[in-house]
């Protein structure tokens, strides 16, 4: 096991109607004037935004609103938020939405107290982010895990560059998680979120660190939960228990408690980011196309690890005479599962184009090779895109 | 799933040689003068205490020492610590030891800023503990999980009353966890610690809350890790990887991330506390005798839950025609496992006496019945002690 620090100080406030406590939570964590940041009309239409405002008003917390966060959140909205914060003397950022909204909120929180362009953190010119206004979240989709992480991903519109930043300063102080808020999600979004959660686990699972049984088992626990509960939510979006399981699994998957002490991969995320940046597709849908292709490209690097997940998670019988067959069977079952919950599994289904592959490889800007489970050269990434392009079951 | 709050703000600093960072960690968390609290001679003999002092001296953090914490830590030592803190203007408590030492440190931290007798928190007269001096720990045994919890158990010498207190104020600010510090533990202590860790999971696993797949799976992950890694540590106490797995599993088992959203039991802990209070035996050894007996007494309340753990964790084959047989097979394998790692499984092996049973039942002071998975009346507890007394394999 590698040396590590694990620090997850976010207070998770989980369950029915907990969003009504948000005013008190903001005050508890030192906020006196809030920016309420949200995305599209669903939080308005559902009445959630009204309940949030009522809670702030009840506690005497004034607020300014900024809606319009888009999936794959943009730098322009972040600049808008930073200006609002500075003009209005805001000292707390409240995100009401999913991962995109949280990531945009984190960028605003960091940029508002940074003496320079917030993009410095995302371009790698500055970081990690240690100083930021406090952020709280009300989560409306189980997916990104951003509600419990110190990470944020923003897309710069000039060139559609999708880049990430990290730091303890942008970990949410609290995250309100009411599974009932998932009831109105379209199945496609639920499935995209579930795919993202599973991908967060797989990025940690495929490691070159040996003998990390505890984190292996914890990863498998989250994956098995997702395999059981996702189809239940798709079949019955108002199944509270199934929604609750997915929602907590999504957080556990990304606080890093299942990934400490081991090197991790994250190449599938990097490869996918070019897809969602170019086509503005959902991140989870892009991962459904990329991750099984990545697995097919790298599995020979550690056949027994792929056989292990095939047996423990996907319920394959170990083929002791041919472990490679078991490894491949596990990857096949992953892709079949993704298909079964309505995810695309190749370029055509995603709306991506083979002729863009070289552009995406170039945009990744790989300097020599990537890190991770298997180090990838640009030509390897190209092959992975090509496998993904024509995948079938 | 039940509504819950999950808040675990402790910074875990895990890995080789991390104890050398302790001086800087105390400063990071606002300490300017520390009480170094420890138990017996092992931390002195091993050189650990010298390394800790060197780290504090390097960072210019003055300190006062208080050794002599005993297993099943006593109130007298807590009073001694509180006096030292007040006399010396100490503002940080550093525990160097296992669960007993951490629990004693937490009691000192709370009692030093409480306007009254610290025992009020343990007798139920006051609480939860919200205000306390900051506590940091350097863990020397994987067992109690106290390094990541807001709990403390102290024994009052007058009457040998063993009682617990809780509150967010006594959660450690940081816990340093170096698996190498486990290398010198006697096998018996390792096994007691492992039993305690598994018991912390089982207390959460047996619940009346339905459809909590994520926490079921996380519980099972910790249990399977312990079943694999404990015998490896017993066979080879200097196996770093096995020690590391057990050490992190012990923390995961008790931060409550595996137990949120479900009602929990904790009757085995309550029943055991009377054994360790009366005979001063190790808590883990007492649990090894009590917990399987408790399982045999209650399993009919939810046969399928016991069958589930038998199949998923102990590798039993489900007997679909007779699930009860599977449930009982799982309990049997648990007891066999405990025996295999050197734990006592009945009163004789523990050094307990059948004629004390009624005294222990009376000392528990059950008012009507306990809460938990199965509510227990005093006569039920008596039966459990009787099953435990004569258990065999």
XYZ file of C-alpha atoms in Angstrom:
786
model
C 0.000 0.000 0.000
C 1.280 3.452 -0.848
C 1.478 6.208 1.744
C -1.545 8.487 1.604
C -3.516 11.241 3.314
C -7.274 10.887 3.459
C -9.250 13.952 4.391
C -12.970 14.251 3.680
C -14.390 16.945 5.945
C -17.645 17.516 4.044
C -20.790 17.119 6.142
C -23.231 14.931 4.207
C -26.836 15.684 5.101
C -28.746 12.793 3.595
C -32.424 11.959 3.315
C -35.942 13.128 2.756
C -36.652 16.873 2.824
C -33.174 17.728 4.054
C -32.943 20.655 1.568
C -35.118 22.597 3.971
C -32.131 22.779 6.341
C -29.905 24.584 3.859
C -30.319 28.070 5.330
C -29.171 26.860 8.737
C -26.286 24.947 7.154
C -25.001 28.025 5.352
C -24.978 29.916 8.637
C -23.305 27.008 10.430
C -20.459 27.190 7.948
C -20.006 30.924 8.234
C -21.990 32.211 5.268
C -23.794 35.528 5.607
C -24.692 36.215 1.962
C -25.026 33.498 -0.647
C -24.812 33.075 -4.375
C -27.397 30.452 -5.381
C -25.958 28.844 -8.485
C -28.032 26.496 -10.635
C -28.504 25.165 -14.123
C -31.600 24.876 -16.203
C -35.278 25.119 -15.537
C -35.782 21.813 -13.741
C -34.837 23.124 -10.307
C -37.252 26.006 -10.915
C -40.096 23.879 -12.299
C -39.821 21.254 -9.575
C -40.202 23.885 -6.877
C -36.795 23.034 -5.408
C -35.426 26.531 -5.916
C -38.412 28.000 -4.084
C -37.861 25.674 -1.130
C -34.195 26.619 -1.045
C -34.971 30.327 -1.104
C -37.569 29.874 1.631
C -34.993 28.166 3.822
C -32.487 30.988 3.325
C -35.128 33.611 3.963
C -36.261 31.853 7.124
C -32.695 31.986 8.433
C -32.162 35.563 7.286
C -29.489 34.732 4.720
C -29.683 37.162 1.771
C -28.817 35.784 -1.650
C -28.176 36.543 -5.280
C -29.119 34.060 -8.004
C -27.156 32.875 -10.989
C -28.768 30.227 -13.185
C -27.877 28.900 -16.596
C -25.001 26.524 -15.845
C -24.701 24.160 -18.783
C -23.540 20.544 -18.835
C -19.781 20.647 -19.396
C -19.786 24.001 -17.558
C -18.156 26.946 -19.295
C -15.614 29.518 -18.227
C -17.912 32.379 -19.298
C -20.419 31.459 -16.586
C -17.619 31.274 -14.025
C -16.485 34.813 -14.883
C -20.099 35.958 -14.579
C -20.299 34.380 -11.123
C -17.025 35.888 -9.941
C -18.228 39.330 -10.950
C -21.519 38.839 -9.103
C -19.676 37.709 -5.971
C -17.390 40.735 -6.006
C -20.160 43.219 -6.774
C -22.454 41.892 -4.045
C -20.107 41.055 -1.200
C -21.047 37.388 -1.320
C -19.210 35.026 1.040
C -20.840 31.643 0.340
C -21.539 29.729 -2.884
C -24.536 27.382 -2.862
C -24.800 24.966 -5.742
C -28.267 23.610 -6.525
C -27.771 21.006 -9.208
C -25.495 18.211 -10.378
C -21.792 17.887 -11.024
C -21.624 20.633 -13.627
C -23.239 23.110 -11.290
C -20.998 22.088 -8.390
C -17.869 22.348 -10.539
C -18.899 25.799 -11.737
C -19.587 26.810 -8.121
C -16.154 25.618 -7.047
C -14.509 27.599 -9.832
C -16.404 30.720 -8.793
C -15.461 30.116 -5.138
C -11.784 29.801 -6.002
C -11.699 32.566 -8.595
C -13.402 35.092 -6.324
C -10.489 35.125 -3.899
C -7.648 34.532 -6.378
C -5.525 37.415 -7.469
C -5.504 36.542 -11.163
C -7.461 34.593 -13.777
C -9.264 31.579 -12.254
C -8.286 29.584 -15.363
C -4.718 29.503 -14.026
C -5.839 26.678 -11.725
C -7.239 24.723 -14.683
C -4.383 25.360 -17.093
C -1.894 24.141 -14.518
C -0.336 27.586 -14.071
C -1.475 27.694 -10.419
C -2.645 25.179 -7.863
C -3.618 23.213 -5.915
C -6.570 25.357 -4.855
C -6.126 26.032 -1.167
C -8.088 29.245 -0.800
C -11.704 29.661 -1.847
C -15.024 30.870 -0.538
C -16.959 28.120 1.242
C -19.156 26.011 -1.036
C -22.279 24.044 -0.121
C -24.286 21.822 -2.440
C -27.784 20.473 -2.883
C -27.310 17.503 -5.153
C -29.847 16.730 -7.863
C -28.148 13.857 -9.718
C -26.003 10.960 -8.536
C -23.008 10.973 -10.813
C -19.934 13.131 -10.579
C -19.144 12.737 -6.902
C -18.241 16.417 -6.927
C -20.376 16.852 -3.788
C -17.621 15.186 -1.774
C -14.498 15.910 -3.779
C -11.899 18.619 -4.065
C -12.088 18.485 -7.858
C -13.665 20.629 -10.556
C -13.739 20.374 -14.357
C -14.440 23.441 -16.519
C -14.540 23.912 -20.303
C -12.874 26.971 -21.812
C -15.034 28.056 -24.704
C -12.090 29.392 -26.673
C -10.924 26.097 -28.208
C -13.388 23.996 -26.128
C -10.619 22.947 -23.738
C -11.955 20.766 -20.914
C -9.596 20.845 -17.940
C -9.622 19.975 -14.252
C -8.379 21.624 -11.061
C -8.136 20.295 -7.512
C -7.453 21.362 -3.971
C -8.724 21.093 -0.423
C -10.035 24.656 -0.619
C -12.914 23.681 -2.908
C -14.199 20.670 -0.979
C -17.834 21.432 -0.123
C -18.497 22.281 3.529
C -21.779 20.416 3.294
C -23.730 18.493 0.723
C -27.462 17.980 1.039
C -28.521 14.710 -0.594
C -32.231 13.983 -0.874
C -32.857 10.895 -3.039
C -36.356 12.194 -3.841
C -34.717 14.902 -5.951
C -33.688 12.128 -8.370
C -37.310 11.096 -9.040
C -37.798 13.484 -11.955
C -34.568 12.680 -13.807
C -34.929 11.254 -17.315
C -33.685 7.640 -17.508
C -30.895 8.674 -19.837
C -29.455 11.039 -17.259
C -29.778 8.438 -14.517
C -27.873 5.971 -16.675
C -25.200 8.541 -17.541
C -24.750 9.237 -13.846
C -24.523 5.555 -12.990
C -21.899 5.053 -15.675
C -19.861 7.931 -14.292
C -20.029 6.446 -10.780
C -18.872 3.036 -12.013
C -16.112 4.693 -14.022
C -14.870 6.518 -10.908
C -14.475 3.139 -9.262
C -12.820 1.440 -12.231
C -10.324 4.306 -12.584
C -9.193 3.390 -9.058
C -9.570 -0.361 -9.377
C -7.081 -0.838 -12.170
C -3.807 -0.241 -10.373
C -0.274 -1.526 -10.340
C -0.153 -1.392 -6.546
C -0.186 -4.916 -5.165
C -2.108 -6.408 -2.220
C -4.637 -3.650 -1.651
C -7.435 -5.986 -0.612
C -9.382 -3.465 1.453
C -9.733 -0.936 -1.370
C -10.287 -3.706 -3.930
C -13.189 -4.992 -1.846
C -14.615 -1.525 -1.245
C -14.474 -0.802 -4.987
C -16.255 -4.066 -5.702
C -18.902 -3.204 -3.093
C -19.790 0.012 -4.914
C -19.808 -1.690 -8.319
C -22.089 -4.514 -7.174
C -24.448 -1.978 -5.653
C -24.619 -0.039 -8.913
C -25.257 -3.215 -10.908
C -28.151 -4.106 -8.639
C -29.702 -0.680 -8.087
C -29.336 1.126 -11.435
C -31.824 -1.067 -13.326
C -34.258 -0.664 -10.429
C -34.129 3.127 -10.746
C -34.464 2.953 -14.538
C -37.509 0.690 -14.207
C -39.080 2.733 -11.413
C -37.603 6.246 -11.110
C -39.506 6.905 -7.885
C -38.102 3.903 -6.023
C -36.727 5.776 -3.016
C -34.548 2.955 -1.716
C -32.907 2.302 -5.067
C -32.300 6.045 -5.559
C -30.850 6.316 -2.052
C -28.428 3.462 -2.667
C -27.196 4.984 -5.925
C -26.878 8.420 -4.395
C -24.707 7.303 -1.484
C -22.730 4.944 -3.730
C -21.902 7.900 -5.964
C -20.401 9.785 -3.047
C -18.501 6.797 -1.662
C -17.096 6.203 -5.157
C -15.444 9.587 -5.270
C -14.432 10.762 -1.784
C -11.440 8.481 -2.507
C -12.053 6.223 0.477
C -12.164 3.362 -2.054
C -8.994 4.529 -3.800
C -6.430 5.462 -1.177
C -3.039 3.781 -0.990
C -2.906 2.702 -4.637
C -1.913 4.294 -7.892
C -4.893 5.021 -10.084
C -5.523 5.261 -13.793
C -7.858 8.051 -15.011
C -6.919 7.667 -18.661
C -10.500 6.831 -19.644
C -11.621 10.133 -18.154
C -8.956 12.006 -20.074
C -9.837 10.255 -23.327
C -13.550 10.826 -22.765
C -13.153 14.528 -22.005
C -12.237 15.112 -25.635
C -15.491 13.493 -26.728
C -17.715 15.580 -24.477
C -15.732 18.726 -25.279
C -16.101 18.185 -29.029
C -19.673 16.875 -29.211
C -21.050 18.299 -25.958
C -22.338 14.821 -25.113
C -22.954 13.705 -21.548
C -19.745 12.701 -19.780
C -21.297 9.410 -18.656
C -22.352 8.537 -22.203
C -18.842 9.224 -23.434
C -17.424 7.003 -20.697
C -19.792 4.181 -21.711
C -18.199 4.247 -25.150
C -14.580 4.740 -24.031
C -14.094 2.698 -20.877
C -14.836 -0.808 -22.196
C -12.650 -0.001 -25.223
C -9.859 1.093 -22.901
C -10.288 -2.196 -20.996
C -9.993 -4.217 -24.183
C -6.814 -2.352 -25.059
C -5.089 -2.772 -21.675
C -6.382 -6.014 -20.127
C -3.337 -8.069 -21.097
C -1.270 -5.855 -18.795
C -2.842 -7.679 -15.816
C -5.166 -10.466 -16.894
C -5.711 -11.714 -13.335
C -6.958 -8.324 -12.149
C -9.529 -8.294 -14.948
C -10.421 -11.910 -14.149
C -10.862 -10.949 -10.485
C -13.385 -8.227 -11.248
C -15.118 -10.506 -13.740
C -15.634 -13.141 -11.091
C -16.236 -11.019 -8.001
C -18.374 -8.296 -9.574
C -19.870 -9.643 -12.767
C -20.451 -13.161 -11.455
C -18.421 -14.904 -14.165
C -17.080 -18.350 -13.379
C -13.294 -18.345 -13.326
C -11.855 -20.230 -16.270
C -8.728 -21.596 -14.641
C -7.433 -23.009 -17.914
C -7.913 -19.712 -19.699
C -8.057 -16.674 -17.357
C -7.982 -14.391 -20.382
C -11.399 -15.687 -21.397
C -12.743 -14.761 -17.956
C -11.168 -11.305 -18.181
C -12.781 -10.695 -21.577
C -16.115 -12.055 -20.376
C -16.099 -9.455 -17.595
C -15.499 -6.621 -20.055
C -18.267 -7.968 -22.267
C -20.688 -8.042 -19.349
C -19.813 -4.440 -18.488
C -20.646 -3.353 -22.015
C -23.843 -5.412 -22.011
C -24.838 -3.791 -18.730
C -24.235 -0.317 -20.152
C -26.316 -1.193 -23.202
C -29.087 -2.563 -20.982
C -29.432 0.726 -19.111
C -29.659 2.654 -22.376
C -26.112 3.859 -22.844
C -24.418 4.186 -26.228
C -21.557 1.753 -26.764
C -19.957 3.051 -29.977
C -19.337 6.258 -31.891
C -22.465 5.998 -34.008
C -24.727 5.622 -31.005
C -22.980 8.514 -29.279
C -23.008 10.769 -32.341
C -19.224 10.878 -32.651
C -17.253 10.660 -35.888
C -14.296 8.472 -36.796
C -12.791 11.305 -38.836
C -12.416 13.391 -35.662
C -10.210 10.827 -33.904
C -6.885 12.388 -34.850
C -8.136 15.809 -33.781
C -9.102 14.463 -30.358
C -5.789 12.669 -29.945
C -3.965 15.884 -30.792
C -6.107 17.969 -28.432
C -5.211 15.736 -25.512
C -1.724 17.160 -25.852
C 0.015 14.058 -24.498
C 3.645 14.817 -23.808
C 5.356 11.495 -24.599
C 2.926 9.249 -22.734
C 0.257 9.395 -20.036
C 0.644 7.941 -16.542
C -1.657 5.389 -14.959
C -2.248 1.646 -15.064
C -0.875 1.391 -18.587
C 1.033 4.386 -19.927
C -0.462 5.428 -23.232
C 1.248 7.040 -26.195
C -0.810 9.126 -28.638
C -1.016 6.166 -31.030
C -2.415 3.996 -28.190
C -5.134 6.552 -27.521
C -5.899 6.555 -31.226
C -6.334 2.778 -31.136
C -8.651 3.055 -28.113
C -10.811 5.592 -29.964
C -10.873 3.213 -32.929
C -11.938 0.260 -30.775
C -14.615 2.456 -29.202
C -15.790 3.692 -32.599
C -16.816 0.281 -33.863
C -17.697 -1.568 -30.647
C -20.594 -4.023 -30.761
C -21.940 -6.676 -28.430
C -32.645 4.019 3.979
C -32.962 6.195 7.066
C -32.058 9.870 7.019
C -28.539 10.470 8.315
C -25.689 12.931 8.680
C -22.190 11.698 7.899
C -19.311 13.844 9.046
C -15.783 12.502 9.340
C -13.389 15.441 9.306
C -10.346 13.612 10.699
C -7.237 13.831 8.522
C -5.765 10.336 8.207
C -2.019 10.411 7.639
C -1.211 6.871 6.600
C 2.016 5.063 5.807
C 5.634 4.472 6.588
C 7.397 6.872 8.941
C 4.483 9.288 9.026
C 4.829 9.696 12.825
C 7.730 11.999 12.105
C 5.211 14.566 10.823
C 3.357 14.791 14.114
C 4.919 18.046 15.327
C 3.856 19.826 12.150
C 0.382 18.290 12.361
C -0.143 19.565 15.900
C 0.761 23.071 14.740
C -1.474 22.747 11.675
C -4.404 22.034 13.967
C -3.717 24.909 16.303
C -1.788 23.240 19.106
C 0.938 25.216 20.861
C 1.577 22.987 23.892
C 0.802 19.282 23.958
C 0.066 16.552 26.445
C 1.651 13.351 25.130
C -0.543 10.589 26.500
C 0.505 6.944 26.262
C 0.168 3.573 27.887
C 2.813 1.087 28.861
C 6.462 0.622 28.097
C 6.159 -0.589 24.517
C 6.022 2.874 22.983
C 9.087 3.736 25.074
C 11.017 0.528 24.314
C 10.287 0.645 20.592
C 11.727 4.152 20.332
C 8.400 5.531 19.087
C 8.079 7.989 21.962
C 11.547 9.360 21.249
C 10.677 9.908 17.591
C 7.463 11.660 18.586
C 9.280 13.944 21.011
C 11.923 14.714 18.400
C 9.224 15.751 15.947
C 7.602 18.070 18.492
C 10.957 19.538 19.468
C 11.878 20.113 15.840
C 8.665 22.112 15.384
C 9.081 23.953 18.671
C 6.010 22.434 20.314
C 6.568 22.062 24.079
C 4.973 19.089 25.801
C 4.175 17.354 29.048
C 4.044 13.572 29.265
C 1.482 11.313 30.891
C 2.003 7.566 30.544
C 0.390 4.634 32.257
C -2.949 4.344 30.465
C -4.259 0.839 31.087
C -6.420 -1.320 28.853
C -10.027 -0.537 29.783
C -8.846 2.982 30.654
C -9.723 4.320 34.097
C -11.255 7.516 35.313
C -8.373 8.103 37.739
C -5.948 8.564 34.856
C -8.368 10.941 33.178
C -8.518 13.124 36.301
C -4.719 13.087 36.417
C -4.599 14.247 32.805
C -7.143 17.008 33.320
C -5.097 18.353 36.225
C -1.914 18.308 34.152
C -3.638 20.157 31.326
C -4.932 22.861 33.622
C -1.659 23.257 35.521
C 0.431 23.505 32.363
C -1.714 25.514 29.990
C -1.918 22.646 27.526
C -4.074 23.139 24.427
C -3.600 19.888 22.490
C -3.865 16.209 23.494
C -1.686 13.768 21.558
C -2.475 10.098 22.034
C 0.346 7.639 21.289
C -1.192 4.206 21.579
C -4.287 2.167 20.852
C -7.974 2.583 21.520
C -7.645 2.784 25.307
C -5.117 5.566 25.051
C -7.216 7.455 22.501
C -10.347 7.102 24.617
C -8.506 8.366 27.682
C -7.146 11.284 25.632
C -10.637 12.173 24.436
C -11.939 12.148 28.010
C -9.113 14.435 29.106
C -9.767 16.726 26.134
C -13.452 17.000 26.982
C -13.027 17.186 30.751
C -10.412 19.934 30.567
C -12.890 22.436 29.160
C -16.023 21.168 30.902
C -17.350 23.041 33.882
C -18.031 19.980 36.033
C -17.038 16.328 36.413
C -16.028 14.768 33.070
C -17.890 11.594 34.140
C -21.157 13.461 33.514
C -20.648 12.760 29.814
C -20.221 9.028 30.502
C -23.024 8.677 33.024
C -25.464 10.286 30.612
C -25.882 13.395 32.778
C -24.357 15.574 30.037
C -23.672 15.242 26.343
C -23.122 14.909 23.495
C -19.576 16.236 23.779
C -19.376 19.292 21.570
C -16.544 21.171 23.221
C -13.111 19.697 23.829
C -9.446 20.446 23.297
C -8.217 19.193 19.919
C -7.000 15.588 19.935
C -4.503 13.959 17.586
C -3.501 10.310 17.578
C -0.629 8.075 16.593
C -2.197 4.652 16.323
C -0.301 1.571 17.503
C -2.966 -1.129 17.144
C -5.727 -1.704 14.591
C -8.810 -2.343 16.626
C -11.085 0.173 18.254
C -11.536 2.586 15.380
C -11.325 5.350 17.955
C -8.814 7.130 15.685
C -11.684 8.127 13.415
C -14.663 8.195 15.731
C -16.390 10.603 18.072
C -16.678 7.914 20.749
C -14.851 7.125 23.967
C -15.276 4.395 26.586
C -13.959 4.827 30.137
C -14.151 2.600 33.204
C -15.019 4.158 36.563
C -12.958 2.347 39.168
C -15.596 2.794 41.846
C -17.821 -0.145 40.892
C -15.865 -0.900 37.685
C -18.536 0.777 35.574
C -17.593 0.794 31.877
C -19.489 3.522 30.039
C -19.303 5.374 26.727
C -19.643 8.987 25.630
C -19.856 10.536 22.157
C -19.803 13.836 20.347
C -18.272 15.646 17.412
C -16.014 17.586 19.793
C -13.815 14.557 20.474
C -13.273 13.400 16.904
C -9.492 13.448 16.355
C -8.200 16.281 14.173
C -5.650 13.912 12.711
C -4.640 10.300 13.083
C -1.216 9.081 12.079
C -1.340 5.453 10.981
C 1.940 3.693 10.261
C 1.403 -0.044 9.716
C 5.012 -0.699 10.757
C 4.006 0.209 14.311
C 1.942 -3.008 14.354
C 5.007 -5.203 13.733
C 5.837 -5.655 17.419
C 2.332 -6.520 18.619
C 1.858 -9.953 20.197
C -0.389 -12.181 18.070
C -3.005 -12.226 20.792
C -3.405 -8.464 20.666
C -3.543 -8.507 16.868
C -6.311 -11.098 17.018
C -8.218 -9.144 19.680
C -8.011 -6.061 17.485
C -9.201 -7.955 14.421
C -12.147 -9.336 16.376
C -13.094 -5.852 17.519
C -12.968 -4.571 13.928
C -15.192 -7.389 12.685
C -17.578 -6.799 15.587
C -17.866 -3.106 14.666
C -19.031 -4.202 11.241
C -21.441 -6.874 12.478
C -23.035 -4.421 14.938
C -23.959 -2.365 11.860
C -24.719 -5.257 9.533
C -27.559 -6.732 11.567
C -30.284 -4.179 11.018
C -34.013 -4.023 10.544
C -33.647 -1.354 7.856
C -34.481 -2.861 4.482
C -32.754 -2.473 1.090
C -29.470 -0.921 2.233
C -27.383 -2.644 -0.404
C -24.552 -0.094 -0.463
C -23.826 -0.361 3.256
C -24.394 -4.128 3.231
C -21.777 -4.455 0.509
C -19.334 -2.086 2.220
C -19.689 -4.049 5.470
C -19.020 -7.280 3.607
C -15.969 -5.713 1.964
C -14.401 -4.990 5.341
C -15.265 -8.439 6.705
C -13.782 -10.270 3.696
C -10.630 -8.179 4.020
C -10.277 -9.092 7.683
C -10.814 -12.790 6.946
C -8.074 -12.713 4.352
C -5.544 -10.447 6.055
C -5.729 -11.338 9.758
C -4.224 -14.826 9.380
C -1.462 -13.310 7.243
C -0.519 -10.898 10.035
C -0.666 -13.646 12.672
C 1.594 -15.846 10.550
C 4.000 -13.031 9.689
C 3.646 -10.001 11.985
C 6.007 -7.936 9.838
C 4.020 -8.342 6.635
C 3.604 -4.648 5.835
C 0.857 -5.085 3.243
C -1.274 -7.297 5.464
C -0.822 -4.898 8.391
C -1.721 -1.939 6.168
C -4.919 -3.617 4.998
C -6.025 -4.391 8.541
C -5.161 -0.932 9.759
C -7.207 0.888 7.108
C -10.036 -1.660 7.425
C -10.219 -0.891 11.138
C -10.767 2.786 10.428
C -13.282 2.214 7.631
C -15.185 -0.125 9.962
C -15.793 2.594 12.502
C -16.014 6.022 10.847
C -19.599 4.840 10.198
C -19.319 5.126 6.414
C -20.344 1.435 6.354
C -23.227 1.985 8.776
C -25.090 5.128 7.771
C -28.773 5.071 6.892
C -29.610 1.939 8.873
C -30.481 1.139 12.438
C -27.689 -0.692 14.210
C -27.450 -3.190 17.020
C -24.551 -2.767 19.508
C -25.961 -5.206 22.053
C -22.910 -7.463 21.794
C -20.726 -4.511 22.774
C -22.931 -3.755 25.741
C -22.961 -7.371 26.861
C -19.202 -7.685 26.401
C -18.429 -4.518 28.349
C -19.520 -6.284 31.525
C -17.028 -9.074 30.869
C -14.061 -6.769 30.338
C -15.115 -4.577 33.248
C -15.348 -7.566 35.605
C -12.363 -9.620 34.445
C -10.277 -6.874 32.848
C -9.966 -9.058 29.771
C -9.293 -7.618 26.335
C -12.435 -6.196 24.724
C -11.790 -8.161 21.525
C -11.439 -11.429 23.438
C -14.719 -10.770 25.204
C -16.398 -10.055 21.867
C -15.090 -13.342 20.457
C -16.977 -15.141 23.216
C -20.133 -13.016 23.155
C -20.821 -12.157 19.523
C -21.309 -15.660 18.071
C -23.490 -16.487 21.087
C -25.562 -13.376 20.424
C -25.889 -14.482 16.786
C -27.120 -17.925 17.814
C -29.708 -16.295 20.075
C -31.072 -13.827 17.509
C -30.599 -15.388 14.041
C -34.203 -16.558 13.733
C -35.284 -12.919 13.761
C -33.968 -12.628 10.168
C -32.693 -15.933 8.824
C -32.131 -14.561 5.323
C -29.829 -11.816 6.563
C -27.702 -14.409 8.353
C -27.810 -16.606 5.247
C -26.697 -13.632 3.143
C -23.596 -12.999 5.225
C -22.895 -16.738 5.345
C -22.864 -16.915 1.570
C -21.322 -13.572 0.646
C -18.686 -13.372 3.371
C -17.999 -16.877 4.643
C -18.321 -18.571 1.268
C -21.073 -20.977 2.342
C -23.269 -22.427 -0.388
C -26.848 -21.304 -0.002
C -29.099 -24.133 1.080
C -32.278 -23.065 -0.680
C -34.297 -25.850 0.933
C -33.069 -24.921 4.386
C -31.800 -21.330 4.676
C -31.552 -21.763 8.436
C -28.804 -24.317 7.928
C -26.868 -21.772 5.866
C -27.387 -19.107 8.528
C -26.064 -21.424 11.232
C -23.147 -22.515 9.060
C -22.091 -18.856 8.758
C -22.122 -18.401 12.529
C -20.135 -21.595 12.933
C -17.520 -20.405 10.456
C -17.210 -17.118 12.323
C -16.496 -18.977 15.555
C -14.043 -21.288 13.791
C -12.271 -18.271 12.355
C -11.991 -16.684 15.792
C -10.598 -19.913 17.204
C -8.117 -20.163 14.327
C -6.637 -16.757 15.114
C -6.221 -17.689 18.761
C -9.301 -16.148 20.325
C -11.192 -17.708 23.239
C -14.667 -18.910 22.340
C -16.181 -19.691 25.748
C -16.054 -18.587 29.373
C -13.399 -21.088 30.395
C -11.016 -19.991 27.676
C -11.644 -16.356 28.545
C -11.316 -16.856 32.277
C -14.915 -15.897 33.034
C -17.209 -17.621 35.499
C -20.759 -18.888 35.067
C -21.597 -17.855 38.628
C -20.990 -14.190 37.730
C -23.627 -14.152 34.979
C -26.443 -12.766 37.103
C -24.140 -10.035 38.463
C -23.238 -8.967 34.922
C -26.858 -8.969 33.812
C -27.749 -6.795 36.802
C -24.834 -4.404 36.212
C -26.006 -3.730 32.659
C -28.935 -1.963 34.275
C -31.352 -2.694 31.415
C -34.503 -0.669 31.831
C -37.184 -2.975 30.402
C -35.316 -3.981 27.248
C -32.430 -2.833 25.064
C -32.829 -1.396 21.560
C -31.207 -2.754 18.425
C -31.744 -5.562 15.922
C -33.519 -7.689 18.511
C -34.611 -5.981 21.708
C -33.263 -7.899 24.681
C -34.741 -8.285 28.128
C -32.462 -9.085 31.067
C -33.395 -12.769 30.822
C -32.381 -12.766 27.130
C -28.985 -11.369 28.025
C -28.661 -14.055 30.662
C -29.350 -16.706 28.025
C -26.731 -15.178 25.733
C -24.139 -15.294 28.520
C -25.107 -18.923 29.113
C -24.720 -19.813 25.429
C -21.354 -18.037 25.430
C -20.261 -19.794 28.606
C -20.411 -23.283 27.129
C -19.749 -22.646 23.437
C -17.720 -25.228 21.528
C -16.937 -25.896 17.897
